[in-house]
Amino acid sequence: MKIKVLKNILSANDQRAQENHELFDGHKICAINITASPGAGKTSTIMAAIRALKGEIGIGVIEGDISSSIDAEAVSKEGIPAVQINTGGACHLDATMLSNAFDSLPLAEIDLLFIENVGNLICPASFALGEHKKVLIASVPEGDDKPYKYPVMFNQSDLVILNKIDLLPYVKFDRQRFIDAVRGLNKNATIIEISCTTGEGIERWLEWLATTIDDSRE
Ligand code: MG
Ligand code: ZN
């Protein structure tokens, strides 16, 4: 019986996610669902894009965290509309939580919406939000074994970012082992290596975003 209940929850979520997706398309918003374990650099990676693109396109951010508004405050300081969703203990965002945030955003002015999911490499994979693309950020200090341990998240992502590559000389991390693992799980994902600290690779992240925004409008 437990399995049946879970099925119902997922299909209700999928229904709401579809409505979210239609709302995004109606407003010509490209929505990106960003997942990672805590501390991988989700906010830093979003901030790097904001600093490069604000003024050129309309950006909005929805921040998902179990508690606090630290990340939304950081984004607001850049002059970008941001909404903080506190999940109150839930370890992922769902489509209904997301839709509750829409009233607080100037949707007509937004071209690119970053949705920063709760830091967690497990259950965000099970909850569609209505996004156009899923991005997974892994980071060098976490180790090269994360794709082997959390295959579903890596399998579902359109873009895998490896962050903190400036730490490669100091940390035991086999780049090729990591890339081979991602490729083994997901032949189609783009893989980009970056450092939010040095700025290395950020240009490729911006190029991926530009292409993704164009594709979402077709
Ligand atoms: Mg964050
Ligand atoms: Zn969860």
PDB file of C-alpha atoms in Angstrom, residues 35-208:
ATOM      1  CA  THR A  35      20.939  20.566  -7.587  1.00  0.00           C
ATOM      2  CA  ALA A  36      24.031  19.608  -5.598  1.00  0.00           C
ATOM      3  CA  SER A  37      25.101  18.410  -2.208  1.00  0.00           C
ATOM      4  CA  PRO A  38      25.431  21.145   0.455  1.00  0.00           C
ATOM      5  CA  GLY A  39      28.496  23.313  -0.079  1.00  0.00           C
ATOM      6  CA  ALA A  40      29.245  22.355  -3.695  1.00  0.00           C
ATOM      7  CA  GLY A  41      28.782  25.961  -4.799  1.00  0.00           C
ATOM      8  CA  LYS A  42      25.220  26.283  -6.128  1.00  0.00           C
ATOM      9  CA  THR A  43      24.813  29.869  -4.975  1.00  0.00           C
ATOM     10  CA  SER A  44      28.330  30.838  -6.098  1.00  0.00           C
ATOM     11  CA  THR A  45      27.708  29.386  -9.570  1.00  0.00           C
ATOM     12  CA  ILE A  46      24.387  31.248  -9.838  1.00  0.00           C
ATOM     13  CA  MET A  47      26.061  34.443  -8.610  1.00  0.00           C
ATOM     14  CA  ALA A  48      28.785  34.136 -11.268  1.00  0.00           C
ATOM     15  CA  ALA A  49      26.083  34.060 -13.960  1.00  0.00           C
ATOM     16  CA  ILE A  50      24.199  36.949 -12.363  1.00  0.00           C
ATOM     17  CA  ARG A  51      27.295  39.161 -12.288  1.00  0.00           C
ATOM     18  CA  ALA A  52      27.993  38.446 -15.967  1.00  0.00           C
ATOM     19  CA  LEU A  53      24.444  38.654 -17.328  1.00  0.00           C
ATOM     20  CA  LYS A  54      22.507  41.190 -15.249  1.00  0.00           C
ATOM     21  CA  GLY A  55      21.648  44.209 -17.322  1.00  0.00           C
ATOM     22  CA  GLU A  56      21.605  42.032 -20.470  1.00  0.00           C
ATOM     23  CA  ILE A  57      18.697  39.737 -19.554  1.00  0.00           C
ATOM     24  CA  GLY A  58      16.069  39.578 -16.824  1.00  0.00           C
ATOM     25  CA  ILE A  59      17.071  37.122 -14.093  1.00  0.00           C
ATOM     26  CA  GLY A  60      15.102  35.766 -11.139  1.00  0.00           C
ATOM     27  CA  VAL A  61      16.080  33.322  -8.422  1.00  0.00           C
ATOM     28  CA  ILE A  62      14.108  30.952  -6.219  1.00  0.00           C
ATOM     29  CA  GLU A  63      16.161  29.665  -3.308  1.00  0.00           C
ATOM     30  CA  GLY A  64      15.225  26.429  -1.585  1.00  0.00           C
ATOM     31  CA  ASP A  65      16.653  25.766   1.847  1.00  0.00           C
ATOM     32  CA  ILE A  66      15.463  23.905   4.920  1.00  0.00           C
ATOM     33  CA  SER A  67      15.826  27.180   6.840  1.00  0.00           C
ATOM     34  CA  SER A  68      17.405  30.666   6.677  1.00  0.00           C
ATOM     35  CA  SER A  69      17.319  33.321   3.954  1.00  0.00           C
ATOM     36  CA  ILE A  70      21.095  33.718   3.579  1.00  0.00           C
ATOM     37  CA  ASP A  71      21.178  32.784  -0.128  1.00  0.00           C
ATOM     38  CA  ALA A  72      18.189  34.938  -1.156  1.00  0.00           C
ATOM     39  CA  GLU A  73      19.738  37.909   0.648  1.00  0.00           C
ATOM     40  CA  ALA A  74      23.015  37.420  -1.243  1.00  0.00           C
ATOM     41  CA  VAL A  75      21.154  37.387  -4.573  1.00  0.00           C
ATOM     42  CA  SER A  76      19.039  40.433  -3.614  1.00  0.00           C
ATOM     43  CA  LYS A  77      22.217  42.420  -2.978  1.00  0.00           C
ATOM     44  CA  GLU A  78      22.964  42.061  -6.711  1.00  0.00           C
ATOM     45  CA  GLY A  79      19.629  43.762  -7.462  1.00  0.00           C
ATOM     46  CA  ILE A  80      18.034  40.521  -8.648  1.00  0.00           C
ATOM     47  CA  PRO A  81      14.509  39.525  -7.557  1.00  0.00           C
ATOM     48  CA  ALA A  82      14.789  36.531  -5.247  1.00  0.00           C
ATOM     49  CA  VAL A  83      12.355  34.444  -3.248  1.00  0.00           C
ATOM     50  CA  GLN A  84      13.409  32.184  -0.421  1.00  0.00           C
ATOM     51  CA  ILE A  85      11.408  28.993   0.108  1.00  0.00           C
ATOM     52  CA  ASN A  86      12.023  27.435   3.509  1.00  0.00           C
ATOM     53  CA  THR A  87      10.963  23.826   3.237  1.00  0.00           C
ATOM     54  CA  GLY A  88      10.719  23.446   7.009  1.00  0.00           C
ATOM     55  CA  GLY A  89      12.677  20.203   7.021  1.00  0.00           C
ATOM     56  CA  ALA A  90      11.815  18.777   3.607  1.00  0.00           C
ATOM     57  CA  CYS A  91      14.985  17.816   1.754  1.00  0.00           C
ATOM     58  CA  HIS A  92      13.849  18.863  -1.740  1.00  0.00           C
ATOM     59  CA  LEU A  93      11.607  21.369  -3.502  1.00  0.00           C
ATOM     60  CA  ASP A  94       8.390  20.134  -5.066  1.00  0.00           C
ATOM     61  CA  ALA A  95       6.302  21.682  -7.827  1.00  0.00           C
ATOM     62  CA  THR A  96       3.688  23.113  -5.452  1.00  0.00           C
ATOM     63  CA  MET A  97       6.261  24.819  -3.225  1.00  0.00           C
ATOM     64  CA  LEU A  98       7.720  26.336  -6.361  1.00  0.00           C
ATOM     65  CA  SER A  99       4.388  27.604  -7.684  1.00  0.00           C
ATOM     66  CA  ASN A 100       3.707  29.298  -4.334  1.00  0.00           C
ATOM     67  CA  ALA A 101       6.737  31.511  -5.001  1.00  0.00           C
ATOM     68  CA  PHE A 102       5.540  32.826  -8.378  1.00  0.00           C
ATOM     69  CA  ASP A 103       3.354  35.579  -6.896  1.00  0.00           C
ATOM     70  CA  SER A 104       6.474  37.098  -5.337  1.00  0.00           C
ATOM     71  CA  LEU A 105       8.408  37.391  -8.623  1.00  0.00           C
ATOM     72  CA  PRO A 106       8.028  39.867 -11.537  1.00  0.00           C
ATOM     73  CA  LEU A 107       7.499  37.027 -14.035  1.00  0.00           C
ATOM     74  CA  ALA A 108       6.982  39.355 -17.010  1.00  0.00           C
ATOM     75  CA  GLU A 109      10.505  40.737 -16.541  1.00  0.00           C
ATOM     76  CA  ILE A 110      12.304  37.399 -16.157  1.00  0.00           C
ATOM     77  CA  ASP A 111      14.056  35.593 -19.024  1.00  0.00           C
ATOM     78  CA  LEU A 112      16.146  33.234 -16.920  1.00  0.00           C
ATOM     79  CA  LEU A 113      14.958  31.712 -13.629  1.00  0.00           C
ATOM     80  CA  PHE A 114      17.424  29.888 -11.430  1.00  0.00           C
ATOM     81  CA  ILE A 115      15.812  27.457  -9.015  1.00  0.00           C
ATOM     82  CA  GLU A 116      18.338  26.519  -6.360  1.00  0.00           C
ATOM     83  CA  ASN A 117      17.138  23.231  -4.931  1.00  0.00           C
ATOM     84  CA  VAL A 118      17.821  22.029  -1.387  1.00  0.00           C
ATOM     85  CA  GLY A 119      21.360  20.666  -1.063  1.00  0.00           C
ATOM     86  CA  ASN A 120      20.879  16.922  -1.475  1.00  0.00           C
ATOM     87  CA  LEU A 121      21.883  14.398  -4.151  1.00  0.00           C
ATOM     88  CA  ILE A 122      19.039  11.949  -3.541  1.00  0.00           C
ATOM     89  CA  CYS A 123      15.379  12.935  -3.681  1.00  0.00           C
ATOM     90  CA  PRO A 124      15.404  16.110  -5.857  1.00  0.00           C
ATOM     91  CA  ALA A 125      15.675  13.540  -8.680  1.00  0.00           C
ATOM     92  CA  SER A 126      12.140  12.337  -7.915  1.00  0.00           C
ATOM     93  CA  PHE A 127      10.378  15.714  -8.027  1.00  0.00           C
ATOM     94  CA  ALA A 128       9.947  17.507 -11.335  1.00  0.00           C
ATOM     95  CA  LEU A 129       9.453  21.243 -10.921  1.00  0.00           C
ATOM     96  CA  GLY A 130       8.541  22.175 -14.489  1.00  0.00           C
ATOM     97  CA  GLU A 131      12.077  23.274 -15.310  1.00  0.00           C
ATOM     98  CA  HIS A 132      13.553  23.307 -18.811  1.00  0.00           C
ATOM     99  CA  LYS A 133      16.906  21.891 -17.737  1.00  0.00           C
ATOM    100  CA  LYS A 134      18.489  20.206 -14.739  1.00  0.00           C
ATOM    101  CA  VAL A 135      21.990  21.157 -13.648  1.00  0.00           C
ATOM    102  CA  LEU A 136      24.003  19.146 -11.139  1.00  0.00           C
ATOM    103  CA  ILE A 137      26.997  20.776  -9.484  1.00  0.00           C
ATOM    104  CA  ALA A 138      29.650  18.502  -8.014  1.00  0.00           C
ATOM    105  CA  SER A 139      32.835  19.822  -6.445  1.00  0.00           C
ATOM    106  CA  VAL A 140      36.389  18.574  -6.154  1.00  0.00           C
ATOM    107  CA  PRO A 141      36.517  18.292  -2.315  1.00  0.00           C
ATOM    108  CA  GLU A 142      33.512  15.937  -2.355  1.00  0.00           C
ATOM    109  CA  GLY A 143      35.599  13.303  -4.134  1.00  0.00           C
ATOM    110  CA  ASP A 144      35.476  11.670  -7.566  1.00  0.00           C
ATOM    111  CA  ASP A 145      33.141   8.890  -6.440  1.00  0.00           C
ATOM    112  CA  LYS A 146      29.892  10.874  -6.242  1.00  0.00           C
ATOM    113  CA  PRO A 147      28.513   9.719  -9.629  1.00  0.00           C
ATOM    114  CA  TYR A 148      28.981   6.103  -8.525  1.00  0.00           C
ATOM    115  CA  LYS A 149      27.145   6.740  -5.249  1.00  0.00           C
ATOM    116  CA  TYR A 150      24.288   8.933  -6.522  1.00  0.00           C
ATOM    117  CA  PRO A 151      23.706   7.621 -10.058  1.00  0.00           C
ATOM    118  CA  VAL A 152      20.088   8.738 -10.480  1.00  0.00           C
ATOM    119  CA  MET A 153      20.843  12.429 -10.050  1.00  0.00           C
ATOM    120  CA  PHE A 154      23.752  12.260 -12.484  1.00  0.00           C
ATOM    121  CA  ASN A 155      21.697  10.231 -14.937  1.00  0.00           C
ATOM    122  CA  GLN A 156      18.915  12.838 -15.045  1.00  0.00           C
ATOM    123  CA  SER A 157      21.027  15.976 -15.402  1.00  0.00           C
ATOM    124  CA  ASP A 158      21.407  17.931 -18.633  1.00  0.00           C
ATOM    125  CA  LEU A 159      24.551  19.653 -17.411  1.00  0.00           C
ATOM    126  CA  VAL A 160      27.089  18.428 -14.862  1.00  0.00           C
ATOM    127  CA  ILE A 161      29.341  21.157 -13.504  1.00  0.00           C
ATOM    128  CA  LEU A 162      32.525  20.220 -11.665  1.00  0.00           C
ATOM    129  CA  ASN A 163      33.269  23.195  -9.404  1.00  0.00           C
ATOM    130  CA  LYS A 164      36.348  24.130  -7.343  1.00  0.00           C
ATOM    131  CA  ILE A 165      38.857  22.838  -9.911  1.00  0.00           C
ATOM    132  CA  ASP A 166      41.355  25.310  -8.401  1.00  0.00           C
ATOM    133  CA  LEU A 167      41.615  22.777  -5.541  1.00  0.00           C
ATOM    134  CA  LEU A 168      42.708  19.877  -7.793  1.00  0.00           C
ATOM    135  CA  PRO A 169      46.413  20.221  -6.824  1.00  0.00           C
ATOM    136  CA  TYR A 170      45.549  19.897  -3.141  1.00  0.00           C
ATOM    137  CA  VAL A 171      42.845  17.212  -3.058  1.00  0.00           C
ATOM    138  CA  LYS A 172      42.852  13.554  -4.007  1.00  0.00           C
ATOM    139  CA  PHE A 173      40.503  13.673  -6.987  1.00  0.00           C
ATOM    140  CA  ASP A 174      40.848  11.676 -10.194  1.00  0.00           C
ATOM    141  CA  ARG A 175      39.299  13.871 -12.907  1.00  0.00           C
ATOM    142  CA  GLN A 176      39.168  11.074 -15.456  1.00  0.00           C
ATOM    143  CA  ARG A 177      37.509   8.691 -13.011  1.00  0.00           C
ATOM    144  CA  PHE A 178      34.843  11.327 -12.348  1.00  0.00           C
ATOM    145  CA  ILE A 179      34.255  12.089 -16.040  1.00  0.00           C
ATOM    146  CA  ASP A 180      34.169   8.388 -16.969  1.00  0.00           C
ATOM    147  CA  ALA A 181      31.583   7.784 -14.243  1.00  0.00           C
ATOM    148  CA  VAL A 182      29.360  10.629 -15.456  1.00  0.00           C
ATOM    149  CA  ARG A 183      29.681   9.455 -19.073  1.00  0.00           C
ATOM    150  CA  GLY A 184      28.841   5.889 -18.050  1.00  0.00           C
ATOM    151  CA  LEU A 185      25.586   7.087 -16.498  1.00  0.00           C
ATOM    152  CA  ASN A 186      24.660   9.806 -18.945  1.00  0.00           C
ATOM    153  CA  LYS A 187      25.970   9.990 -22.497  1.00  0.00           C
ATOM    154  CA  ASN A 188      24.161  13.228 -23.328  1.00  0.00           C
ATOM    155  CA  ALA A 189      25.016  15.487 -20.401  1.00  0.00           C
ATOM    156  CA  THR A 190      27.328  18.394 -21.019  1.00  0.00           C
ATOM    157  CA  ILE A 191      30.241  18.439 -18.561  1.00  0.00           C
ATOM    158  CA  ILE A 192      31.832  21.765 -17.628  1.00  0.00           C
ATOM    159  CA  GLU A 193      34.707  22.277 -15.209  1.00  0.00           C
ATOM    160  CA  ILE A 194      34.780  25.597 -13.364  1.00  0.00           C
ATOM    161  CA  SER A 195      36.177  27.485 -10.425  1.00  0.00           C
ATOM    162  CA  CYS A 196      33.963  30.186  -8.954  1.00  0.00           C
ATOM    163  CA  THR A 197      37.046  31.389  -7.062  1.00  0.00           C
ATOM    164  CA  THR A 198      39.365  31.966 -10.056  1.00  0.00           C
ATOM    165  CA  GLY A 199      36.688  32.357 -12.760  1.00  0.00           C
ATOM    166  CA  GLU A 200      38.140  29.522 -14.839  1.00  0.00           C
ATOM    167  CA  GLY A 201      35.488  27.871 -17.021  1.00  0.00           C
ATOM    168  CA  ILE A 202      32.754  30.407 -16.194  1.00  0.00           C
ATOM    169  CA  GLU A 203      32.700  31.451 -19.856  1.00  0.00           C
ATOM    170  CA  ARG A 204      31.545  27.941 -20.820  1.00  0.00           C
ATOM    171  CA  TRP A 205      28.779  28.048 -18.171  1.00  0.00           C
ATOM    172  CA  LEU A 206      27.581  31.340 -19.677  1.00  0.00           C
ATOM    173  CA  GLU A 207      27.674  29.873 -23.207  1.00  0.00           C
ATOM    174  CA  TRP A 208      25.624  26.868 -22.055  1.00  0.00           C
TER     175      TRP A 208
END
